[in-house]
Tab-separated table of C-alpha atoms and ligand atoms in Angstrom:
chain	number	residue	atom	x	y	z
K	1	UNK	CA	-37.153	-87.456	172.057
K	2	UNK	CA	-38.035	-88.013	168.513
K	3	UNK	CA	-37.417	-91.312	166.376
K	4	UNK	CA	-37.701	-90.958	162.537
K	5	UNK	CA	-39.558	-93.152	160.616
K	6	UNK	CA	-37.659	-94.014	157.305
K	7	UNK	CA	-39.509	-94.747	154.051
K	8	UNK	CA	-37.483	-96.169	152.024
K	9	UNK	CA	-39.472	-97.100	149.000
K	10	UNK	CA	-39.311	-94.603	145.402
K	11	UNK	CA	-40.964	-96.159	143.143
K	12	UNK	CA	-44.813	-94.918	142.582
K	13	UNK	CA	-47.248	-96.834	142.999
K	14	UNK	CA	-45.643	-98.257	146.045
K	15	UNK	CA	-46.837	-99.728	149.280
K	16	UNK	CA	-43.644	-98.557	151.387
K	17	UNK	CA	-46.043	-95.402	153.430
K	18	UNK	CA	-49.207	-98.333	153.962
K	19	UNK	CA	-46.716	-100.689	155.945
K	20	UNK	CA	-44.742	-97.697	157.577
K	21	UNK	CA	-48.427	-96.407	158.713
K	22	UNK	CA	-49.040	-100.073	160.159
K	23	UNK	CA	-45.911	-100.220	162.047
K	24	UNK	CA	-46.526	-96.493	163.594
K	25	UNK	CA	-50.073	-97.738	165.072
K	26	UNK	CA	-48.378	-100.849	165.963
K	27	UNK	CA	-45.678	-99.194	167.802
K	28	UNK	CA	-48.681	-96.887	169.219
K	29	UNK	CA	-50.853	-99.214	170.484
K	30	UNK	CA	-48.222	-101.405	171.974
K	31	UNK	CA	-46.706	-98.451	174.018
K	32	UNK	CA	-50.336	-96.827	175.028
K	33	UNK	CA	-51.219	-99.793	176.654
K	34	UNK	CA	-47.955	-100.460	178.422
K	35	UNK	CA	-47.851	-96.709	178.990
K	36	UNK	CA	-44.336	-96.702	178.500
K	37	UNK	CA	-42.628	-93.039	178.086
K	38	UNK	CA	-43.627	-92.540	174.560
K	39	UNK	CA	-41.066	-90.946	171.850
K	40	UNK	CA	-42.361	-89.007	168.846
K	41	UNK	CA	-42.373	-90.697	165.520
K	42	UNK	CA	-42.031	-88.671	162.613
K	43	UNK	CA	-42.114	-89.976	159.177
K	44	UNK	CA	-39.077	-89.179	156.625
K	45	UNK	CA	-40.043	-90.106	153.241
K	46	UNK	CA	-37.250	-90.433	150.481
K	47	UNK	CA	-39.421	-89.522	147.513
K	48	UNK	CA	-40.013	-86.288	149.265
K	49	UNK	CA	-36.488	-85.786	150.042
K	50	UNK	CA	-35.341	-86.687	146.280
K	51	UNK	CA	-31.503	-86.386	147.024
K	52	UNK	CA	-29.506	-86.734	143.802
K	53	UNK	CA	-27.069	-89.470	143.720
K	54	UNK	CA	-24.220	-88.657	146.041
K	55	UNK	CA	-21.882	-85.328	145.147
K	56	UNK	CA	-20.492	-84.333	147.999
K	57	UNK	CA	-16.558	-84.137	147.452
K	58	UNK	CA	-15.545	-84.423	151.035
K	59	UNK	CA	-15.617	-87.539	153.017
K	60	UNK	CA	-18.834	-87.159	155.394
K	61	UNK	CA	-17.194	-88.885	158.638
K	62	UNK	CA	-14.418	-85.910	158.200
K	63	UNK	CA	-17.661	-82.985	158.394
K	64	UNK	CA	-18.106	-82.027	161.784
K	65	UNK	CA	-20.765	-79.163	161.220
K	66	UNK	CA	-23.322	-79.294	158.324
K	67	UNK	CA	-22.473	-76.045	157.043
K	68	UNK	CA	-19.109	-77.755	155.929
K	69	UNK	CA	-20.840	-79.692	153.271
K	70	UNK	CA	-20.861	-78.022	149.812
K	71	UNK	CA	-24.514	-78.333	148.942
K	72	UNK	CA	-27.375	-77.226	150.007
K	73	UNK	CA	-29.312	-80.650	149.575
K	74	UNK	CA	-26.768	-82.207	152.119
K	75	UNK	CA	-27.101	-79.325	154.541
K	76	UNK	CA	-30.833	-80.264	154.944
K	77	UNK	CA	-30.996	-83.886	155.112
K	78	UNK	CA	-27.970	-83.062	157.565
K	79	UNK	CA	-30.283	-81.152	160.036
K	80	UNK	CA	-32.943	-83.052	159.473
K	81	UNK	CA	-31.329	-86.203	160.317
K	82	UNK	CA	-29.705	-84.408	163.385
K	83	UNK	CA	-32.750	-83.853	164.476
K	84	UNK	CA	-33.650	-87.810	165.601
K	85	UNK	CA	-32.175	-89.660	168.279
K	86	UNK	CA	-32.995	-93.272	166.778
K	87	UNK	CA	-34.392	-94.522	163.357
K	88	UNK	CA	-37.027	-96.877	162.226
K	89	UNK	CA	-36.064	-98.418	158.433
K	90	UNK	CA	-39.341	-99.532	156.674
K	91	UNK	CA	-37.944	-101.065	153.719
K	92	UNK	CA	-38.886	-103.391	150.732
K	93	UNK	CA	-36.288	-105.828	149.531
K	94	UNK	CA	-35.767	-105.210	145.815
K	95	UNK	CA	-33.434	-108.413	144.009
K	96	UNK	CA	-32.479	-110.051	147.435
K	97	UNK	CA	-30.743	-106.776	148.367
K	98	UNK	CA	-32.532	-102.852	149.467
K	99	UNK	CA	-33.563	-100.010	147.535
K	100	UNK	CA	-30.083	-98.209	146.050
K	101	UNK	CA	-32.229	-94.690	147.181
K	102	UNK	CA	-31.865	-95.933	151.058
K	103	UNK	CA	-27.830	-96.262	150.641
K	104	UNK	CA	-27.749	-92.904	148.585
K	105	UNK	CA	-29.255	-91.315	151.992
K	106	UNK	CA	-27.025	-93.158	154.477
K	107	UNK	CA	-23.964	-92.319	152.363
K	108	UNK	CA	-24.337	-88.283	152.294
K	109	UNK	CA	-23.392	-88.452	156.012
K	110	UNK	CA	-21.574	-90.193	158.974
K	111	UNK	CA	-21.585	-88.341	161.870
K	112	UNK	CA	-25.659	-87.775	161.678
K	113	UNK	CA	-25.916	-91.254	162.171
K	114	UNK	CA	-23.052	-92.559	164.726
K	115	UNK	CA	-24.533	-93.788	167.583
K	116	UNK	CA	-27.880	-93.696	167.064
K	117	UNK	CA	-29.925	-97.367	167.671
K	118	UNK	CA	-32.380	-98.617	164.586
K	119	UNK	CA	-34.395	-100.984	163.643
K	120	UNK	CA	-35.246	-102.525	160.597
K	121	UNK	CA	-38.606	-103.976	159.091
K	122	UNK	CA	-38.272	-105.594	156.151
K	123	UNK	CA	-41.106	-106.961	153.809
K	124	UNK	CA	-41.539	-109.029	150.721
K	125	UNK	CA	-42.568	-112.162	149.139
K	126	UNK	CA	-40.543	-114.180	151.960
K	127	UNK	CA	-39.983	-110.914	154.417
K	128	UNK	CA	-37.088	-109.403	152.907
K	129	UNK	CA	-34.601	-111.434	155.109
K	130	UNK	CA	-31.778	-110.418	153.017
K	131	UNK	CA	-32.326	-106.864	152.789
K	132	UNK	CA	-32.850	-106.876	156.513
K	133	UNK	CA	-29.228	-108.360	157.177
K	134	UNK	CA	-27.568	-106.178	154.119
K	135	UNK	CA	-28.749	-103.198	155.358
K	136	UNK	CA	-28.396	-104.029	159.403
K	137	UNK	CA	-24.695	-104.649	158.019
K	138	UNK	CA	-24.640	-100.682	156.565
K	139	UNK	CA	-25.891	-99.172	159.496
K	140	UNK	CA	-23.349	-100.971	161.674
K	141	UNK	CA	-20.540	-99.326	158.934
K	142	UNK	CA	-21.496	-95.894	160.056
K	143	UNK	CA	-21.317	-96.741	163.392
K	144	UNK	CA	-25.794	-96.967	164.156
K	145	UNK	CA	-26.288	-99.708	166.739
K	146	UNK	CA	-29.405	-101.824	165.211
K	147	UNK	CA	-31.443	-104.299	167.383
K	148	UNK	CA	-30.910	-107.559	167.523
K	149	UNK	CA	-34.581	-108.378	167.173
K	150	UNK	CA	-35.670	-107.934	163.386
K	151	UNK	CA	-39.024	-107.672	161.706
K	152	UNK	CA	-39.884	-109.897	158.658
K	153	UNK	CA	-42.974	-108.986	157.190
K	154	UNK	CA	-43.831	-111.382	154.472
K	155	UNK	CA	-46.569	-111.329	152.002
K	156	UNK	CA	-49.053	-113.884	153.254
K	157	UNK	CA	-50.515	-114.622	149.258
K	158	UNK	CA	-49.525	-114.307	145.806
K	159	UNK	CA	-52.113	-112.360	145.966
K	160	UNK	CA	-50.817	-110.030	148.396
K	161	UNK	CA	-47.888	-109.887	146.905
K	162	UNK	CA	-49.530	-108.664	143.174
K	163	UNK	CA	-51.490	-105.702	144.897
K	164	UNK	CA	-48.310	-104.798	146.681
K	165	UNK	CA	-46.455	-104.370	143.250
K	166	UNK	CA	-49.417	-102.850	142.215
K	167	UNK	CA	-49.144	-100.405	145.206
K	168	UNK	CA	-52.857	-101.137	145.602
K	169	UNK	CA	-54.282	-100.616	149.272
K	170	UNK	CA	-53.112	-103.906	151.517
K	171	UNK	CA	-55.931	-103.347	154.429
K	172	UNK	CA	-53.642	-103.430	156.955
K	173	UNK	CA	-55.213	-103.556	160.560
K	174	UNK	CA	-52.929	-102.728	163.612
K	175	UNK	CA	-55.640	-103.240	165.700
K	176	UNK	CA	-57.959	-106.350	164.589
K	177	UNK	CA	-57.742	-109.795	166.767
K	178	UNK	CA	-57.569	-111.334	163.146
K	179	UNK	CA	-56.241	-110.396	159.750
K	180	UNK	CA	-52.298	-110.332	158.588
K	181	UNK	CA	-49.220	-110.356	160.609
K	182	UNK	CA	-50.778	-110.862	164.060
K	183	UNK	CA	-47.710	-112.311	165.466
K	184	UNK	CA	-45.716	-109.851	163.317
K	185	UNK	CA	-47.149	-107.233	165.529
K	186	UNK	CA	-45.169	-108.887	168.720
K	187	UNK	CA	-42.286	-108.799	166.575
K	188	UNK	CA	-42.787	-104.787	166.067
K	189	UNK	CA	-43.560	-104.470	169.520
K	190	UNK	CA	-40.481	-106.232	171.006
K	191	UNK	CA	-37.715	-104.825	168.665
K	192	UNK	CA	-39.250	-101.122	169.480
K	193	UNK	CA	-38.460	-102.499	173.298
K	194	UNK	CA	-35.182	-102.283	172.589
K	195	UNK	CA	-35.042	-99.752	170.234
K	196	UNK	CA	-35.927	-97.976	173.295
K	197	UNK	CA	-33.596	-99.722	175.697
K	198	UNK	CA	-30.742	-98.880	173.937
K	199	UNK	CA	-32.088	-95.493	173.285
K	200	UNK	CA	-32.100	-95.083	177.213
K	201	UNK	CA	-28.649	-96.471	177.695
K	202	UNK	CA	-27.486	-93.517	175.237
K	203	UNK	CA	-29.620	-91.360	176.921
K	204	UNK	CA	-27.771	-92.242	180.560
F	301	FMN	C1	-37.082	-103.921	141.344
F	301	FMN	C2	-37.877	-104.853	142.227
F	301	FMN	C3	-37.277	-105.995	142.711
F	301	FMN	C4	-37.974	-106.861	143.559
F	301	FMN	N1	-37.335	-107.931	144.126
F	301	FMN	C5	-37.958	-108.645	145.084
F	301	FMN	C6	-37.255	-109.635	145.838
F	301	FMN	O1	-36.065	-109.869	145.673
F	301	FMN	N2	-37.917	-110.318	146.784
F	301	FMN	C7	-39.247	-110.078	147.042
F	301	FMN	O2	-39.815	-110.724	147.918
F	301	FMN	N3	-39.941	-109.161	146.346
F	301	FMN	C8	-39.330	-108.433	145.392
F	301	FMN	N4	-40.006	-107.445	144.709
F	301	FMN	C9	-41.451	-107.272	144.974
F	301	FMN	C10	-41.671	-106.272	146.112
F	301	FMN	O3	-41.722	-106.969	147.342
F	301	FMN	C11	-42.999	-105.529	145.927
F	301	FMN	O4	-43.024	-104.900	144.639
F	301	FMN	C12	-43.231	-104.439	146.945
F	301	FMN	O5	-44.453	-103.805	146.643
F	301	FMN	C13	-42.094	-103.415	146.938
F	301	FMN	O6	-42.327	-102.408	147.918
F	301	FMN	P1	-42.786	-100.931	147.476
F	301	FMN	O7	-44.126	-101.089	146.763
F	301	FMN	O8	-42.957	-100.192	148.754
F	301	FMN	O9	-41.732	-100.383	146.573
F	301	FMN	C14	-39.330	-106.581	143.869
F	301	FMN	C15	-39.930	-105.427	143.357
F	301	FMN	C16	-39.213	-104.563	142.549
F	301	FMN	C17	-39.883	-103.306	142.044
């Protein structure tokens, strides 16, 4: 059982892999103590994966095998995304809406997707709320099932938000009894719940 991670941040500097790191030992702390069965999560960074806008010619819900796409860029994000059974979106909301490099990804293929529950953690100045919905809204159009529990992180400071931009190192502490997003931990913690519920109810 393996659940990719999805950065879906760009730019450089950028903070995208800090909060992504946070929400892994989040999710990892929460499930060793509840000793819950205990999926692998793998990272996917989009930088790394540097897909050119979309230019495939066929319509990806029509491919039924990845060797049926024309390049070979598609062929391997195809596999790779093949290779998870649910998704975690760690993404930054950029002018009230998400990162055009996240919908690039999504759009190069359908069927890698269908079915497959995610969850989406948004952050910004006020936690990315509209990002979260827009792109909860996408997922649903090829056919993911996201949770109904989101995760908001919001910038507690101007201050914050300036290093952010800055892509200067946040401190985030998954672990600390004090420090930011304490209760945004319990939000992490509960949509991953159900991330894994429906996960199971696939599964059955
Ligand atoms: C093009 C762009 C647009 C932005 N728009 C918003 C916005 O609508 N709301 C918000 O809270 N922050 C906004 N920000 C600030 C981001 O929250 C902040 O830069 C954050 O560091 C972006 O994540 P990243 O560093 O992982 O790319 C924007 C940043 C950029 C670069």
């Amino acid at each position: 059982m393996q659940i990719g991670v999805i950065i879906c941040s760009s730019r450089q500097p950028r903070v995208c892999p800090q909060i992504a790191q946070f929400v892994v030992q989040t999710i990892e702390s929460t499930m060793l103590r509840s000793n819950d069965a205990f999926p692998r999560l793998n990272l996917i960074d989009l930088i790394e994966w540097n897909l050119p806008m979309f230019d495939e010619p066929d319509l990806p819900s029509q491919i039924t095998d990845h060797v049926q796409y024309r390049h070979a860029h598609t062929r391997a994000w195809s596999e790779e995304i093949q290779r998870y059974n649910a998704f975690i979106f760690i993404v930054p909301q950029y002018n009230w809406g998400y990162p055009a490099v996240v919908k690039n990804a999504i759009d190069y293929l359908y069927n890698e997707w269908k079915g497959k529950p995610a969850m989406v953690v948004s952050y910004g100045g006020h936690g990315g709320s509209k990002c979260n919905a827009q792109l909860r809204e996408v997922l649903c159009g090829v056919r993911m099932v996201p949770t109904t529990q989101t995760v908001e992180l919001s910038f507690p400071s101007r201050d914050y938000l300036v290093k952010a931009v800055k892509g200067e190192d946040l401190a985030l502490d998954s672990t600390s009894e004090s420090g930011v997003w304490i209760l945004e931990r319990q939000h992490i913690a509960a949509a991953y719940s159900e991330l894994l519920q429906i996960l199971s109810k696939n599964e059955a």
